[in-house]
mmCIF file of C-alpha atoms in Angstrom:
data_model
loop_
_atom_site.group_PDB
_atom_site.id
_atom_site.type_symbol
_atom_site.label_atom_id
_atom_site.label_comp_id
_atom_site.label_asym_id
_atom_site.label_seq_id
_atom_site.Cartn_x
_atom_site.Cartn_y
_atom_site.Cartn_z
ATOM 1 C CA MET I 1 -26.076 14.742 -9.100
ATOM 2 C CA GLU I 2 -23.199 12.654 -7.790
ATOM 3 C CA ASN I 3 -23.121 11.993 -4.045
ATOM 4 C CA ALA I 4 -19.585 12.798 -2.864
ATOM 5 C CA PHE I 5 -19.741 10.494 0.143
ATOM 6 C CA THR I 6 -16.755 9.601 2.336
ATOM 7 C CA ILE I 7 -15.875 6.650 4.549
ATOM 8 C CA LEU I 8 -13.906 6.512 7.778
ATOM 9 C CA PRO I 9 -11.384 5.178 8.541
ATOM 10 C CA MET I 10 -9.576 4.627 5.252
ATOM 11 C CA SER I 11 -7.604 1.737 6.782
ATOM 12 C CA GLN I 12 -7.598 -0.444 9.896
ATOM 13 C CA ASN I 13 -5.120 -2.827 11.516
ATOM 14 C CA PHE I 14 -5.948 -6.139 13.211
ATOM 15 C CA THR I 15 -3.856 -8.767 14.976
ATOM 16 C CA LEU I 16 -5.675 -12.090 14.637
ATOM 17 C CA VAL I 17 -5.464 -15.461 16.361
ATOM 18 C CA PRO I 18 -6.523 -18.607 14.442
ATOM 19 C CA GLY I 19 -10.027 -19.582 15.498
ATOM 20 C CA GLY I 20 -10.774 -16.116 16.912
ATOM 21 C CA THR I 21 -13.659 -13.757 16.187
ATOM 22 C CA TYR I 22 -13.196 -10.006 15.836
ATOM 23 C CA THR I 23 -15.477 -7.062 15.186
ATOM 24 C CA GLY I 24 -14.944 -3.682 13.603
ATOM 25 C CA SER I 25 -16.801 -0.903 11.846
ATOM 26 C CA ILE I 26 -16.550 1.805 9.240
ATOM 27 C CA THR I 27 -18.614 4.977 8.945
ATOM 28 C CA VAL I 28 -20.308 6.280 5.802
ATOM 29 C CA VAL I 29 -20.685 10.058 5.732
ATOM 30 C CA ASN I 30 -23.111 11.920 3.467
ATOM 31 C CA PRO I 31 -21.730 15.493 3.404
ATOM 32 C CA VAL I 32 -23.666 18.610 4.334
ATOM 33 C CA ASN I 33 -23.639 19.908 0.759
ATOM 34 C CA SER I 34 -25.399 16.803 -0.548
ATOM 35 C CA THR I 35 -28.867 17.352 -1.990
ATOM 36 C CA SER I 36 -30.288 13.866 -1.488
ATOM 37 C CA ASP I 37 -30.118 10.726 0.630
ATOM 38 C CA PHE I 38 -27.201 8.429 -0.215
ATOM 39 C CA ALA I 39 -28.203 4.788 -0.762
ATOM 40 C CA TYR I 40 -25.198 2.529 -0.279
ATOM 41 C CA SER I 41 -24.160 -1.065 -0.804
ATOM 42 C CA VAL I 42 -21.246 -2.714 1.026
ATOM 43 C CA SER I 43 -19.126 -5.643 -0.141
ATOM 44 C CA VAL I 44 -15.770 -7.216 0.701
ATOM 45 C CA SER I 45 -12.998 -7.652 -1.873
ATOM 46 C CA PRO I 46 -9.528 -9.181 -1.706
ATOM 47 C CA TYR I 47 -6.802 -6.543 -1.578
ATOM 48 C CA ASN I 48 -3.481 -6.960 -3.376
ATOM 49 C CA VAL I 49 -1.037 -4.603 -5.079
ATOM 50 C CA ILE I 50 0.543 -4.712 -8.539
ATOM 51 C CA GLY I 51 3.977 -3.388 -9.442
ATOM 52 C CA GLU I 52 6.417 -1.204 -7.560
ATOM 53 C CA ASP I 53 4.003 1.739 -7.756
ATOM 54 C CA TYR I 54 1.400 -0.305 -5.851
ATOM 55 C CA GLN I 55 -1.652 -0.208 -8.097
ATOM 56 C CA ALA I 56 -4.565 -1.553 -6.091
ATOM 57 C CA ASP I 57 -5.921 -4.950 -7.136
ATOM 58 C CA ILE I 58 -9.319 -5.834 -5.673
ATOM 59 C CA SER I 59 -10.130 -8.593 -8.159
ATOM 60 C CA ASN I 60 -7.544 -11.341 -7.794
ATOM 61 C CA VAL I 61 -7.263 -13.653 -4.801
ATOM 62 C CA SER I 62 -3.876 -14.538 -3.326
ATOM 63 C CA ALA I 63 -2.554 -16.352 -0.271
ATOM 64 C CA TYR I 64 -2.542 -12.955 1.447
ATOM 65 C CA SER I 65 -6.153 -12.002 0.688
ATOM 66 C CA LYS I 66 -8.093 -14.983 2.022
ATOM 67 C CA ILE I 67 -9.428 -12.765 4.788
ATOM 68 C CA ALA I 68 -11.978 -11.435 2.307
ATOM 69 C CA ASP I 69 -13.863 -14.700 2.845
ATOM 70 C CA TRP I 70 -13.635 -14.356 6.625
ATOM 71 C CA ILE I 71 -15.443 -11.006 6.805
ATOM 72 C CA THR I 72 -19.212 -10.609 6.988
ATOM 73 C CA ILE I 73 -21.058 -7.294 6.872
ATOM 74 C CA ASP I 74 -23.870 -6.850 9.408
ATOM 75 C CA ASN I 75 -25.810 -4.207 7.470
ATOM 76 C CA PRO I 76 -24.658 -4.347 3.813
ATOM 77 C CA THR I 77 -27.258 -1.905 2.458
ATOM 78 C CA GLY I 78 -28.829 1.263 3.744
ATOM 79 C CA SER I 79 -29.323 4.985 3.261
ATOM 80 C CA VAL I 80 -27.757 8.082 4.800
ATOM 81 C CA LYS I 81 -29.417 11.503 4.885
ATOM 82 C CA PRO I 82 -27.469 14.667 4.020
ATOM 83 C CA ASN I 83 -25.117 15.827 6.801
ATOM 84 C CA GLU I 84 -25.521 12.501 8.617
ATOM 85 C CA SER I 85 -23.457 9.344 8.970
ATOM 86 C CA GLN I 86 -24.094 5.620 9.306
ATOM 87 C CA GLU I 87 -21.927 3.078 11.121
ATOM 88 C CA ILE I 88 -21.466 -0.224 9.312
ATOM 89 C CA ASN I 89 -20.349 -3.146 11.461
ATOM 90 C CA PHE I 90 -18.428 -6.192 10.310
ATOM 91 C CA THR I 91 -17.182 -9.439 11.833
ATOM 92 C CA ILE I 92 -13.977 -11.359 11.107
ATOM 93 C CA ASN I 93 -14.190 -15.103 11.751
ATOM 94 C CA VAL I 94 -10.654 -16.496 11.525
ATOM 95 C CA PRO I 95 -10.435 -20.199 10.588
ATOM 96 C CA ALA I 96 -8.684 -22.418 13.116
ATOM 97 C CA ASP I 97 -6.192 -23.492 10.443
ATOM 98 C CA ALA I 98 -5.418 -19.969 9.197
ATOM 99 C CA ALA I 99 -1.772 -19.617 8.152
ATOM 100 C CA ALA I 100 0.419 -17.139 10.000
ATOM 101 C CA GLY I 101 1.250 -13.871 8.262
ATOM 102 C CA GLY I 102 -0.422 -10.959 6.564
ATOM 103 C CA GLN I 103 -3.998 -10.894 5.303
ATOM 104 C CA TYR I 104 -5.553 -8.005 3.374
ATOM 105 C CA ALA I 105 -9.022 -7.043 2.207
ATOM 106 C CA ALA I 106 -10.987 -3.969 1.158
ATOM 107 C CA ILE I 107 -14.424 -3.164 2.522
ATOM 108 C CA MET I 108 -15.991 -1.477 -0.483
ATOM 109 C CA VAL I 109 -18.821 1.026 -0.161
ATOM 110 C CA SER I 110 -20.591 2.041 -3.357
ATOM 111 C CA SER I 111 -23.730 3.843 -4.321
ATOM 112 C CA ASP I 112 -26.534 1.293 -4.680
ATOM 113 C CA PRO I 113 -27.542 1.399 -8.392
ATOM 114 C CA SER I 114 -30.997 -0.089 -7.814
ATOM 115 C CA LYS I 115 -31.875 2.475 -5.156
ATOM 116 C CA GLN I 116 -30.353 5.400 -7.047
ATOM 117 C CA GLU I 117 -32.233 4.508 -10.232
ATOM 118 C CA SER I 118 -35.552 4.297 -8.421
ATOM 119 C CA GLU I 119 -34.923 7.735 -6.951
ATOM 120 C CA GLY I 120 -34.215 9.228 -10.368
ATOM 121 C CA VAL I 121 -30.425 9.481 -9.997
ATOM 122 C CA SER I 122 -28.233 8.546 -12.944
ATOM 123 C CA ILE I 123 -26.612 5.116 -12.654
ATOM 124 C CA ASN I 124 -23.558 6.616 -14.373
ATOM 125 C CA ASN I 125 -22.755 8.294 -11.068
ATOM 126 C CA VAL I 126 -22.100 4.978 -9.307
ATOM 127 C CA PHE I 127 -18.663 4.899 -7.729
ATOM 128 C CA ALA I 128 -16.980 3.230 -4.770
ATOM 129 C CA LEU I 129 -14.531 3.808 -1.946
ATOM 130 C CA GLY I 130 -12.640 1.217 0.043
ATOM 131 C CA SER I 131 -11.462 0.892 3.624
ATOM 132 C CA ILE I 132 -8.368 -1.332 3.666
ATOM 133 C CA ILE I 133 -8.005 -4.058 6.294
ATOM 134 C CA TYR I 134 -4.386 -4.774 7.230
ATOM 135 C CA ALA I 135 -4.272 -7.894 9.403
ATOM 136 C CA ASP I 136 -1.602 -10.240 10.638
ATOM 137 C CA VAL I 137 -2.365 -13.741 11.862
ATOM 138 C CA GLU I 138 -0.247 -14.758 14.830
ATOM 139 C CA GLY I 139 2.163 -17.657 14.428
ATOM 140 C CA GLU I 140 5.459 -18.125 12.605
ATOM 141 C CA VAL I 141 5.780 -14.659 11.086
ATOM 142 C CA THR I 142 8.839 -13.854 8.978
ATOM 143 C CA HIS I 143 10.290 -10.326 8.840
ATOM 144 C CA GLU I 144 12.629 -9.967 5.863
ATOM 145 C CA GLY I 145 12.997 -6.620 4.156
ATOM 146 C CA SER I 146 15.639 -4.099 3.204
ATOM 147 C CA ILE I 147 16.177 -0.548 1.941
ATOM 148 C CA LEU I 148 17.332 -0.845 -1.662
ATOM 149 C CA GLN I 149 17.474 2.865 -2.524
ATOM 150 C CA ASN I 150 17.323 6.198 -0.695
ATOM 151 C CA ASN I 151 17.276 8.829 -3.422
ATOM 152 C CA ILE I 152 17.624 12.615 -3.357
ATOM 153 C CA PRO I 153 18.227 14.442 -6.656
ATOM 154 C CA GLU I 154 21.124 16.881 -6.985
ATOM 155 C CA PHE I 155 19.496 19.165 -9.545
ATOM 156 C CA SER I 156 15.949 20.163 -10.443
ATOM 157 C CA THR I 157 14.362 22.602 -12.875
ATOM 158 C CA VAL I 158 10.904 22.375 -11.285
ATOM 159 C CA THR I 159 9.308 22.506 -7.852
ATOM 160 C CA PRO I 160 8.067 20.716 -5.849
ATOM 161 C CA VAL I 161 11.018 18.321 -5.807
ATOM 162 C CA ALA I 162 10.441 14.584 -5.306
ATOM 163 C CA VAL I 163 12.601 12.401 -3.062
ATOM 164 C CA SER I 164 12.190 8.648 -3.332
ATOM 165 C CA ALA I 165 13.017 5.247 -1.901
ATOM 166 C CA LEU I 166 12.861 1.626 -2.979
ATOM 167 C CA LEU I 167 12.044 -0.978 -0.318
ATOM 168 C CA ASP I 168 11.546 -4.713 -0.569
ATOM 169 C CA ASN I 169 9.757 -7.196 1.665
ATOM 170 C CA HIS I 170 10.488 -10.920 1.418
ATOM 171 C CA GLY I 171 8.618 -11.788 4.607
ATOM 172 C CA ASN I 172 5.065 -13.029 5.045
ATOM 173 C CA VAL I 173 3.642 -9.944 6.795
ATOM 174 C CA HIS I 174 3.487 -6.240 5.952
ATOM 175 C CA GLU I 175 6.145 -3.897 7.298
ATOM 176 C CA ASN I 176 5.900 -0.234 8.254
ATOM 177 C CA ALA I 177 8.545 2.161 6.885
ATOM 178 C CA ILE I 178 9.081 5.508 8.629
ATOM 179 C CA PHE I 179 10.512 8.475 6.725
ATOM 180 C CA ALA I 180 11.954 11.641 8.274
ATOM 181 C CA LEU I 181 12.644 14.728 6.141
ATOM 182 C CA ASN I 182 14.543 17.882 7.004
ATOM 183 C CA VAL I 183 15.054 20.705 4.509
ATOM 184 C CA THR I 184 17.100 23.887 4.965
ATOM 185 C CA ASN I 185 18.349 26.696 2.766
ATOM 186 C CA ALA I 186 21.947 25.668 2.032
ATOM 187 C CA LEU I 187 23.102 29.301 1.775
ATOM 188 C CA THR I 188 21.397 30.808 4.837
ATOM 189 C CA GLY I 189 20.696 27.766 7.022
ATOM 190 C CA GLU I 190 17.030 28.786 7.273
ATOM 191 C CA LYS I 191 14.696 25.871 8.024
ATOM 192 C CA ILE I 192 12.220 25.172 5.212
ATOM 193 C CA PHE I 193 10.685 21.884 6.376
ATOM 194 C CA PRO I 194 9.279 21.099 8.818
ATOM 195 C CA THR I 195 7.868 24.560 9.475
ATOM 196 C CA ASP I 196 7.320 26.009 12.937
ATOM 197 C CA GLU I 197 3.578 25.510 12.450
ATOM 198 C CA ASP I 198 4.009 21.835 11.555
ATOM 199 C CA GLN I 199 6.869 20.197 13.410
ATOM 200 C CA ASN I 200 5.983 16.694 12.210
ATOM 201 C CA ASN I 201 8.606 15.716 9.643
ATOM 202 C CA HIS I 202 7.697 12.017 9.696
ATOM 203 C CA PHE I 203 5.431 9.997 7.448
ATOM 204 C CA SER I 204 4.945 6.264 7.117
ATOM 205 C CA GLU I 205 4.208 3.786 4.337
ATOM 206 C CA ILE I 206 3.277 0.104 4.383
ATOM 207 C CA VAL I 207 5.246 -2.440 2.364
ATOM 208 C CA MET I 208 3.220 -5.564 1.588
ATOM 209 C CA PRO I 209 4.710 -9.075 1.844
ATOM 210 C CA GLU I 210 6.648 -10.458 -1.130
ATOM 211 C CA THR I 211 6.662 -7.094 -2.921
ATOM 212 C CA THR I 212 9.003 -4.247 -3.777
ATOM 213 C CA ARG I 213 7.641 -0.722 -3.357
ATOM 214 C CA TYR I 214 8.827 2.519 -4.928
ATOM 215 C CA ILE I 215 7.851 5.446 -2.702
ATOM 216 C CA THR I 216 8.045 9.138 -3.588
ATOM 217 C CA ARG I 217 7.227 12.291 -1.693
ATOM 218 C CA ASN I 218 7.110 15.874 -2.947
ATOM 219 C CA ILE I 219 8.846 18.638 -1.003
ATOM 220 C CA ASP I 220 6.778 21.819 -1.221
ATOM 221 C CA ASN I 221 7.494 25.479 -0.447
ATOM 222 C CA LEU I 222 10.943 25.448 -2.029
ATOM 223 C CA PRO I 223 12.435 28.540 -3.687
ATOM 224 C CA ALA I 224 12.298 28.499 -7.476
ATOM 225 C CA LEU I 225 15.985 29.431 -7.639
ATOM 226 C CA GLY I 226 18.604 28.529 -5.065
ATOM 227 C CA ILE I 227 20.290 25.659 -3.228
ATOM 228 C CA VAL I 228 18.581 23.603 -0.519
ATOM 229 C CA LYS I 229 19.972 20.902 1.733
ATOM 230 C CA VAL I 230 17.706 17.863 2.031
ATOM 231 C CA GLU I 231 18.193 15.022 4.495
ATOM 232 C CA GLN I 232 16.039 11.886 4.283
ATOM 233 C CA THR I 233 16.217 9.168 6.935
ATOM 234 C CA ILE I 234 14.410 5.849 6.478
ATOM 235 C CA TYR I 235 13.660 3.457 9.342
ATOM 236 C CA TYR I 236 12.656 0.047 8.041
ATOM 237 C CA ASN I 237 12.809 -3.474 9.460
ATOM 238 C CA ASN I 238 15.588 -2.631 11.965
ATOM 239 C CA GLU I 239 17.585 -0.853 9.249
ATOM 240 C CA VAL I 240 18.327 2.893 9.130
ATOM 241 C CA SER I 241 19.448 4.786 6.026
ATOM 242 C CA THR I 242 20.272 8.509 5.984
ATOM 243 C CA VAL I 243 21.126 10.475 2.854
ATOM 244 C CA SER I 244 21.906 14.204 2.810
ATOM 245 C CA LYS I 245 22.419 16.221 -0.395
ATOM 246 C CA ASN I 246 22.364 19.769 -1.686
ATOM 247 C CA ILE I 247 19.822 20.254 -4.482
ATOM 248 C CA VAL I 248 20.463 23.030 -7.006
ATOM 249 C CA LEU I 249 17.128 24.571 -7.994
ATOM 250 C CA CYS I 250 17.310 26.275 -11.366
ATOM 251 C CA PRO I 251 14.113 26.824 -13.383
ATOM 252 C CA ILE I 252 13.991 26.690 -17.173
ATOM 253 C CA TRP I 253 13.358 30.424 -17.445
ATOM 254 C CA PHE I 254 16.714 31.080 -15.757
ATOM 255 C CA PHE I 255 18.511 28.988 -18.400
ATOM 256 C CA LEU I 256 16.687 30.908 -21.130
ATOM 257 C CA LEU I 257 17.610 34.214 -19.497
ATOM 258 C CA VAL I 258 21.284 33.211 -19.228
ATOM 259 C CA ALA I 259 21.257 32.003 -22.844
ATOM 260 C CA LEU I 260 19.691 35.298 -23.946
ATOM 261 C CA VAL I 261 22.346 37.283 -22.111
ATOM 262 C CA ILE I 262 25.152 35.152 -23.584
ATOM 263 C CA PHE I 263 23.802 35.458 -27.126
ATOM 264 C CA SER I 264 23.357 39.201 -26.623
ATOM 265 C CA ILE I 265 26.969 39.555 -25.498
ATOM 266 C CA ILE I 266 28.199 37.424 -28.418
ATOM 267 C CA GLY I 267 26.072 39.443 -30.820
ATOM 268 C CA PHE I 268 27.448 42.688 -29.392
ATOM 269 C CA ILE I 269 31.037 41.435 -29.735
ATOM 270 C CA VAL I 270 30.489 40.260 -33.333
ATOM 271 C CA ALA I 271 28.829 43.553 -34.262
ATOM 272 C CA SER I 272 31.679 45.509 -32.655
ATOM 273 C CA VAL I 273 34.320 43.480 -34.514
ATOM 274 C CA ARG I 274 32.539 43.970 -37.831
ATOM 275 C CA HIS I 275 32.162 47.668 -37.195
ATOM 276 C CA HIS I 276 35.856 47.947 -36.321
ATOM 277 C CA ARG I 277 36.858 46.081 -39.501
ATOM 278 C CA ARG I 278 34.656 48.312 -41.668
ATOM 279 C CA LYS I 279 36.235 51.408 -40.180
ATOM 280 C CA LYS I 280 39.686 49.964 -40.659
ATOM 281 C CA SER I 281 39.062 49.036 -44.285
ATOM 282 C CA ALA I 282 37.609 52.476 -45.013
ATOM 283 C CA ILE I 283 40.800 54.240 -43.921
#
């Protein structure tokens, strides 16, 4: 049986000084519904991204992932009982000649195949989770990034509806982009998002150095048929972009229904004309 373990936090931020030493930790949680102890193994991998959709790359080393060699794990193996957790400590030793800018790594926690096999658990159930380290080394840091696109569609046949943005970063450290969404019914003015229960209409995304990132977010709880007004504001690298549009929501079944009605009307008219002609010719 596969151990559905979790790790906390999923990401951490550090500001580093060349020559400094820093400590941190993650927590491995073996959930209450687990039926056995979870034997784990911890390693450190470089963290990079590929493409505008940011596929994670934990194999290749770059100038921005050298920190993987600076991190040591205090207790790289161990075991966690069901409904318990284990703190795993790590140390970051920054070289004195470390270059200024962003550094990124992933602390990977996986099921330990040697321990799982000895306990009679299938090795095929081995899997891993990573806690991402976002660090910036102090020094001559360059902030260069811009908002290339702020997109809201004008028409959609399906819900939820996705809004998107395209951001670039030509600096040497990651940047944080803040998004604010407001959605109302264009006909009644009724607020759809954020709801009264959840007033937080902001979310954030990180843009890595020397990359371009395409970011999308789905808007839920929209009517299947109607018109909604969507406003998206992006705050990024001292730049603000606001776009507001009405989106016409019209599902496929509505088109089919309209087409059926039109064809029915045309068929009725044609049948009426033919019937009228037959009566006229019979006289």
